[in-house]
CSV table of C-alpha atoms and ligand atoms in Angstrom, one decimal:
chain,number,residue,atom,x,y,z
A,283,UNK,CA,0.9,-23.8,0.1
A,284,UNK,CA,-0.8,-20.6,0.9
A,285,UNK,CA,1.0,-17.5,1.6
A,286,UNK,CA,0.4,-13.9,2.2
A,287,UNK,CA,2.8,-10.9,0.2
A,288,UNK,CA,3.5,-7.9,2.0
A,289,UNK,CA,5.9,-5.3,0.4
A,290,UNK,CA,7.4,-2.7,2.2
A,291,UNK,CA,7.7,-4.9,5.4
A,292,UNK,CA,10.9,-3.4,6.9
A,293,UNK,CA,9.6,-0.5,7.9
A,294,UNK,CA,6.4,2.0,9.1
A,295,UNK,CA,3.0,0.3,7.6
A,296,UNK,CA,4.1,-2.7,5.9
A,297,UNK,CA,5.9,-4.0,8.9
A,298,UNK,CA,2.5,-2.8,11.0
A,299,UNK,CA,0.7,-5.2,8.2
A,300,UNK,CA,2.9,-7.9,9.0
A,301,UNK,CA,2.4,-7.8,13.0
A,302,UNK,CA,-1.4,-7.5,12.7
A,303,UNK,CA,-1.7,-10.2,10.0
A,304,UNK,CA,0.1,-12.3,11.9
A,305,UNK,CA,-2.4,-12.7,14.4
A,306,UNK,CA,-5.2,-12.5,12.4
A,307,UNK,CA,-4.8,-14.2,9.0
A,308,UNK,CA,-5.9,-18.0,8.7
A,309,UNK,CA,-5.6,-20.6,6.1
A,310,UNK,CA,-2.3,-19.0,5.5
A,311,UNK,CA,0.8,-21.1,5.8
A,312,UNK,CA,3.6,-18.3,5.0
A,313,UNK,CA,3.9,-14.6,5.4
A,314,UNK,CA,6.4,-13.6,2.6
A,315,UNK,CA,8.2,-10.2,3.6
A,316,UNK,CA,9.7,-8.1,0.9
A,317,UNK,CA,11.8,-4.8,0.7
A,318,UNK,CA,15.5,-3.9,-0.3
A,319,UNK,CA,16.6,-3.8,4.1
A,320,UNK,CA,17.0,-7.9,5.1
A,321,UNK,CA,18.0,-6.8,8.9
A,322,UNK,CA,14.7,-5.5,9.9
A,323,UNK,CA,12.5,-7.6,8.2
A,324,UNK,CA,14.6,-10.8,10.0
A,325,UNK,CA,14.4,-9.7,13.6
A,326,UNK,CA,10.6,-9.3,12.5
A,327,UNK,CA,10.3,-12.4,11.2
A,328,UNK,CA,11.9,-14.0,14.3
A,329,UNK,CA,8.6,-12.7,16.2
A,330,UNK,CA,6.5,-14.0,14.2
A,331,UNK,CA,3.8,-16.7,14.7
A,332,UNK,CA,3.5,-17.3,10.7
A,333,UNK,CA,6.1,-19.5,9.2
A,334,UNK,CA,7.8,-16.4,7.3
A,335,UNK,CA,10.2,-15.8,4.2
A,336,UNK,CA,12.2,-12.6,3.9
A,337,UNK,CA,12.8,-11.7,0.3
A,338,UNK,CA,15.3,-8.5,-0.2
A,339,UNK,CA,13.9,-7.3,-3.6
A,340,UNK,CA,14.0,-4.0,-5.7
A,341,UNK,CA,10.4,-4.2,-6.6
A,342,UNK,CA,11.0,-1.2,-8.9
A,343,UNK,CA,14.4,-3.7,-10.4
A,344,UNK,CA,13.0,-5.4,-13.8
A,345,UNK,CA,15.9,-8.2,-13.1
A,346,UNK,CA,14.6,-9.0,-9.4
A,347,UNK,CA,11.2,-8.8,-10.2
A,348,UNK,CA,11.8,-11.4,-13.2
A,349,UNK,CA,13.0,-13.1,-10.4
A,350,UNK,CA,10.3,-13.7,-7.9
A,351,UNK,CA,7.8,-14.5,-10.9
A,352,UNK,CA,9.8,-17.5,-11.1
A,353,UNK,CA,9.8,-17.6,-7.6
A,354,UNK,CA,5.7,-17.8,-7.7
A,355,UNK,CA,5.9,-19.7,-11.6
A,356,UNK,CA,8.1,-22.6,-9.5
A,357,UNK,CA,6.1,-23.1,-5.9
A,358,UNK,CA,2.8,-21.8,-7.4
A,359,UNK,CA,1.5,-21.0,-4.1
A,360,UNK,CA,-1.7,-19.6,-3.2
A,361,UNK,CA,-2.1,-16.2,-2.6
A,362,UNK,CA,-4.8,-15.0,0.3
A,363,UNK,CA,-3.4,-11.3,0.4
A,364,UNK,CA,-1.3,-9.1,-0.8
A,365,UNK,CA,-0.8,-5.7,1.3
A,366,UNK,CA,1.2,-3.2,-1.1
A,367,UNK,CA,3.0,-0.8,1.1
A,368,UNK,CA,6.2,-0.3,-0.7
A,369,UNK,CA,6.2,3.5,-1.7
A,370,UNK,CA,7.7,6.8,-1.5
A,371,UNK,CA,7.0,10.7,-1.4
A,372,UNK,CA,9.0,13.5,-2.1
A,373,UNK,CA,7.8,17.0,-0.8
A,374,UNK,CA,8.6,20.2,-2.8
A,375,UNK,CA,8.4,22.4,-6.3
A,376,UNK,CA,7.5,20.2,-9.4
A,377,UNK,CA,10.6,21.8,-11.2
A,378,UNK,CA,12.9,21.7,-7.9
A,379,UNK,CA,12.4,17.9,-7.7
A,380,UNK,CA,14.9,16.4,-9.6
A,381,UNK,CA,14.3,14.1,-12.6
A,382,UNK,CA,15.5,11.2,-10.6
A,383,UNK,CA,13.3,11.5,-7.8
A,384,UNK,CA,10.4,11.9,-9.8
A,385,UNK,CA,11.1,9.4,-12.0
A,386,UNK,CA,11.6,6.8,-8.4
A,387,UNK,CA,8.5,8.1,-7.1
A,388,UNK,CA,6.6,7.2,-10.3
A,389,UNK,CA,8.3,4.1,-11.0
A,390,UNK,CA,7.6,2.5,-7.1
A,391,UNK,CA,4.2,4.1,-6.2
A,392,UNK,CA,2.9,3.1,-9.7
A,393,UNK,CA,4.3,1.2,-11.7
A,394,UNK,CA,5.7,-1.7,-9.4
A,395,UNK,CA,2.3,-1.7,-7.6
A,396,UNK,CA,0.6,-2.7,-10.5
A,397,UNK,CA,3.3,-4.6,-11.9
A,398,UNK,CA,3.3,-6.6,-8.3
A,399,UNK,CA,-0.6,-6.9,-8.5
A,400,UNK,CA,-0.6,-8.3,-11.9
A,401,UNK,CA,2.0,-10.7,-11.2
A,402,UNK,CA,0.2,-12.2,-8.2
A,403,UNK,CA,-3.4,-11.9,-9.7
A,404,UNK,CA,-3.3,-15.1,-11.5
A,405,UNK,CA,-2.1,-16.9,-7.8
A,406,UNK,CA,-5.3,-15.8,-6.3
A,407,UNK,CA,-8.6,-17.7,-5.6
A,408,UNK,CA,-12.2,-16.2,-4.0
A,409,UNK,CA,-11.5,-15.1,-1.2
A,410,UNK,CA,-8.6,-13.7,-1.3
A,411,UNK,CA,-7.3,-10.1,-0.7
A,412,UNK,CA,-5.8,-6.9,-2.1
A,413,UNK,CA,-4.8,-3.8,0.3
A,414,UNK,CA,-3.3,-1.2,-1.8
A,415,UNK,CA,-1.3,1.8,0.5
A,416,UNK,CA,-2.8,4.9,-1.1
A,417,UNK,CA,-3.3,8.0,0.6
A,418,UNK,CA,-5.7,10.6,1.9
A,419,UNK,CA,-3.7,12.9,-0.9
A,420,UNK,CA,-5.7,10.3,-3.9
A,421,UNK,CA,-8.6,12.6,-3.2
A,422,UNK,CA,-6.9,15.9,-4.1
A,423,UNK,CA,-4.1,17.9,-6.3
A,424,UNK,CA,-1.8,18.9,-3.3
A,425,UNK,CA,0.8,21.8,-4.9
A,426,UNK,CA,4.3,21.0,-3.7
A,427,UNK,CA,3.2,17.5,-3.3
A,428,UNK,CA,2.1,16.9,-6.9
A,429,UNK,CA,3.7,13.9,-8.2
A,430,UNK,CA,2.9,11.8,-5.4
A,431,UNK,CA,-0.5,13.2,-4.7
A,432,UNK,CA,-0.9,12.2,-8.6
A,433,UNK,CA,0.7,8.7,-8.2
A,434,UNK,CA,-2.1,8.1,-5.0
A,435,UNK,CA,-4.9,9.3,-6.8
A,436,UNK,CA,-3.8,6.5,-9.6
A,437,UNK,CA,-3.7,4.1,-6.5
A,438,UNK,CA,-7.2,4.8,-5.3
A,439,UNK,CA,-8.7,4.8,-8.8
A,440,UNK,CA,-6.6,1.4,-9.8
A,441,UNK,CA,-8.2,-0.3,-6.9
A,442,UNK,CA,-11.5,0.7,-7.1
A,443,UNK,CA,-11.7,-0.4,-10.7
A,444,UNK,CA,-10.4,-3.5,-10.0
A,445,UNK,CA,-12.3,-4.3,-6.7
A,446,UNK,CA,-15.6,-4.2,-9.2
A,447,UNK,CA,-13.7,-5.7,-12.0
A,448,UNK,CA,-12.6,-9.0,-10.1
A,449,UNK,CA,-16.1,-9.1,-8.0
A,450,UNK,CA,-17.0,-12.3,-10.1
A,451,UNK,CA,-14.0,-14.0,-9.0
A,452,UNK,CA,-14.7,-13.2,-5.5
A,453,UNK,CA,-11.5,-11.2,-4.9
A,454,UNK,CA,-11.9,-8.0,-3.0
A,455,UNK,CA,-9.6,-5.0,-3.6
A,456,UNK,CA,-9.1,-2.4,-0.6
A,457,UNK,CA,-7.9,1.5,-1.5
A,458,UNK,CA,-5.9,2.6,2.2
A,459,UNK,CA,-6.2,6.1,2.5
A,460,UNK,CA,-4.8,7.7,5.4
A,461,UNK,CA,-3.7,11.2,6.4
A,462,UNK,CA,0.0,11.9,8.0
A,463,UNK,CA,1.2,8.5,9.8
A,464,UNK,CA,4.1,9.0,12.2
A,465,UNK,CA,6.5,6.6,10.2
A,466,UNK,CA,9.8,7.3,8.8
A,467,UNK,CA,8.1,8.0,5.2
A,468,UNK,CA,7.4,11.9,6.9
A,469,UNK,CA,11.1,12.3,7.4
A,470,UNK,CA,12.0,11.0,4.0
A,471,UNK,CA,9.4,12.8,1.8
A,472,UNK,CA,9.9,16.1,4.0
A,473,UNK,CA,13.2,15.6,5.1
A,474,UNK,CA,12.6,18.1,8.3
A,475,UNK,CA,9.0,17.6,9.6
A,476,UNK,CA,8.8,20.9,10.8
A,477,UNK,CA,7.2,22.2,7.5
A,478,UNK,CA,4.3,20.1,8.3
A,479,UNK,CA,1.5,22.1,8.9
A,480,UNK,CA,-0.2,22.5,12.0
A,481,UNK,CA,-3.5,20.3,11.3
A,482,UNK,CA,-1.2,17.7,9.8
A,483,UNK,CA,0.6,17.6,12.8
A,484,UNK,CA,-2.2,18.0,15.2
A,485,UNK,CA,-4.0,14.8,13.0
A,486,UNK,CA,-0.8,12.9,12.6
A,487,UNK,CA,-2.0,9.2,13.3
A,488,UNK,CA,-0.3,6.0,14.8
A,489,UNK,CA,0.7,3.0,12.9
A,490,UNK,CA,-0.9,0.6,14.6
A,491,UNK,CA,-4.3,2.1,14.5
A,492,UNK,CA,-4.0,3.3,10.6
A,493,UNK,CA,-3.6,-0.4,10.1
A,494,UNK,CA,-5.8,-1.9,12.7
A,495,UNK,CA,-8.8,0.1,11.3
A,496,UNK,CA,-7.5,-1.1,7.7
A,497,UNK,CA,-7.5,-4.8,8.3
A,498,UNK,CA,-10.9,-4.6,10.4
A,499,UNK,CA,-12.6,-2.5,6.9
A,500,UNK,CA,-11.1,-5.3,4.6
A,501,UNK,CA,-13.2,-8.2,6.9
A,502,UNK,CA,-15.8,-6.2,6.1
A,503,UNK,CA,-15.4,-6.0,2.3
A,504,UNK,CA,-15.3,-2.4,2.1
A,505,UNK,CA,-13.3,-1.0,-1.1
A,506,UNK,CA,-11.7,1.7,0.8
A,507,UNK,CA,-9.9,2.9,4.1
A,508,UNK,CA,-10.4,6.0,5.2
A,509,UNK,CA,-8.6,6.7,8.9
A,510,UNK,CA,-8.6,10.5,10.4
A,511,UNK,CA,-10.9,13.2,10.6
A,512,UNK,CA,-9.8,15.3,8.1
A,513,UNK,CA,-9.1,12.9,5.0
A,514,UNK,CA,-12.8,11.7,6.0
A,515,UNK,CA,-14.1,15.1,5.9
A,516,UNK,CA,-12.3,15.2,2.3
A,517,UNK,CA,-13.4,12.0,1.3
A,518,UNK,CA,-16.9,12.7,2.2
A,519,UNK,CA,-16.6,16.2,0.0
A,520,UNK,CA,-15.3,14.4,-3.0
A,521,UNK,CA,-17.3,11.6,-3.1
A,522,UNK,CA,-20.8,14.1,-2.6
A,523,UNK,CA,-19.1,16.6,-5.2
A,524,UNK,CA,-18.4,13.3,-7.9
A,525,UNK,CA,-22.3,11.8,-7.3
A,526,UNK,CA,-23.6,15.5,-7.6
A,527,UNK,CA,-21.5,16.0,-11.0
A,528,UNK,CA,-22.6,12.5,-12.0
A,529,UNK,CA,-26.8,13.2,-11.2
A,530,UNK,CA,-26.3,16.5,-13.4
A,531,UNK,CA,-24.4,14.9,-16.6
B,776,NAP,N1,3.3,7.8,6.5
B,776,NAP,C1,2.4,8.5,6.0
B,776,NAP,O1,2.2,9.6,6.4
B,776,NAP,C2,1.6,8.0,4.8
B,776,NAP,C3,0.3,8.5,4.6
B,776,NAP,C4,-0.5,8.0,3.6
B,776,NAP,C5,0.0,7.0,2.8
B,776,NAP,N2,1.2,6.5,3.0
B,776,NAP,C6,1.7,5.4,2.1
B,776,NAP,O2,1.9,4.2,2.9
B,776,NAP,C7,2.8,3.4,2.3
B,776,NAP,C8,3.8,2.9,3.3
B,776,NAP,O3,4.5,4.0,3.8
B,776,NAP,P1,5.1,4.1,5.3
B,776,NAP,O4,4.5,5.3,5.9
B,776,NAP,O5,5.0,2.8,6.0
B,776,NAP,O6,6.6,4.5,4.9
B,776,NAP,P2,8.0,3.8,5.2
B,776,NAP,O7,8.1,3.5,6.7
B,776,NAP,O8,9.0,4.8,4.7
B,776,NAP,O9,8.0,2.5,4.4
B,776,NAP,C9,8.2,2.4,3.1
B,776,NAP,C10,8.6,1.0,2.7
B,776,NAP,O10,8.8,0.9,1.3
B,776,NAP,C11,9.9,0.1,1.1
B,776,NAP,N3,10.5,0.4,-0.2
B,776,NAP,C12,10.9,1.6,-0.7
B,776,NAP,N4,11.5,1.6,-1.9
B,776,NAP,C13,11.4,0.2,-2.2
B,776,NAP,C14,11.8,-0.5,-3.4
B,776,NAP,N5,12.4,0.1,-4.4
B,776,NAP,N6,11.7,-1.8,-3.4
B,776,NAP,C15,11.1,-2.5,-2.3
B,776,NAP,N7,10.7,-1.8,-1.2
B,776,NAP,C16,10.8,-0.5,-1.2
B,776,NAP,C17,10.9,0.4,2.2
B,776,NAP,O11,11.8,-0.6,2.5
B,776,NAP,P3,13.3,-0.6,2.0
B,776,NAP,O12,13.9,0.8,2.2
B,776,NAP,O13,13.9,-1.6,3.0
B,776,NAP,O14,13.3,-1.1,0.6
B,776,NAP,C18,9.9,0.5,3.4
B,776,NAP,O15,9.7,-0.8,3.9
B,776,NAP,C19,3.5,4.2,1.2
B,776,NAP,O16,2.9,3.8,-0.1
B,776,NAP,C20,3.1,5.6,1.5
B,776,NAP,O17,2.9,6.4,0.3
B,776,NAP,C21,2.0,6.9,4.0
């Protein structure tokens, strides 16, 4: 059986990821949904195309993740994507933040991501896929924003290195770096989303195109996403600044 994994499907992205595979993917028998909320993942499975499995897991739980590996171990299906969406940010001061939700945010965005890509690696064939939710902030220290803007820049540089690492095996690995999104992430990592800042709000993109310009980039084997005008404007900085710094050392 061949199935595609997307985590964080109840809500903003992953359930975007969901929709939009759902028409596209082929040669895929399943679409497996997973996050801790079963309700909204099960009315969107119910409008699905895709046969589709809802599985309510704590991807940052070392118990439930023991779990579905012998979930995988058992049915040893075959894996044609895996869109890692499950993640977190928390805005304000580094020593505001308690340890907790630093801790969360470190333990989700990083660890569980790779823990999740590891664990499904060995399912996967050529062909098949990796989208990994990063973030325009990957490109850049962001002051109040720190941890995450670390735990994205780990993202982007994780995928990157693997996307050339598992070339021979034909598997492609796709960095998704977007600027604001209007999904409820804004309202969780900023609690009131007034203290956005003007160009973040006057940039702030829809779901459905963030994702729509993500799946169309992985057809096309790039190794990363870049959607809005001012994360490509950063991207393009970075990227000129890095191949400068390389020529000259
Ligand atoms: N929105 C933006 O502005 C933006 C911009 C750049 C990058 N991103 C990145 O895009 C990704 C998706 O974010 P989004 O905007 O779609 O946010 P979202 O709507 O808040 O979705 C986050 C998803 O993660 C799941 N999740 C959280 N903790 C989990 C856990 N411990 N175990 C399993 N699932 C968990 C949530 O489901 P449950 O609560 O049901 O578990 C939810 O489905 C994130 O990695 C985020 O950092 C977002």
């Amino acid at each position: 059986m061949k199935i595609a994994i997307i985590t964080g499907a109840s809500s903003g992205m992953g359930m975007e990821f969901a929709k939009q595979l759902d028409l596209s993917l082929r040669k895929t028998d399943e679409i497996w949904l997973l996050a801790r909320r079963r309700e909204p993942m099960e009315e969107l499975a119910r409008s699905m195309r895709h046969k589709t499995r809802v599985i309510v897991i704590d991807v940052t739980n070392e118990r439930e993740m023991k779990q579905f590996a012998e979930v995988l171990a058992i049915g040893k299906p075959g894996i044609t994507a895996l869109v890692n969406c499950a993640g977190t940010g928390n805005y304000g001061d580094f020593l505001g933040q308690s340890d907790k939700s630093v801790s969360d945010m470190v333990q989700l965005n990083i660890v569980a991501l790779t823990r999740m890509t590891k664990l499904c690696l060995p399912y996967m064939r050529r062909g098949s896929r990796i989208i990994q939710l990063a973030s325009g902030a990957a490109f850049m220290p962001q002051a109040a924003f720190a941890v995450y803007a670390a735990s994205k820049a780990y993202v982007y540089s994780l995928s990157r290195a693997l996307n050339r690492e598992l070339q021979g095996r034909g598997i492609r690995v796709m960095a998704v770096c977007p600027g604001p999104v209007n999904t409820p992430f804004l309202t969780n990592a900023y609690g009131d989303i007034s203290h956005l800042s003007c160009l973040k709000k006057l940039t702030m993109m829809k779901t459905e195109s963030v994702v729509a310009k993500a799946v169309a980039d992985c057809k096309r084997g790039k190794s990363v996403s870049v959607c809005g005008l001012p994360v490509k404007l950063l991207y393009f900085v970075t990227q000129s600044m890095q191949n400068l710094l390389q020529y000259f050392t």
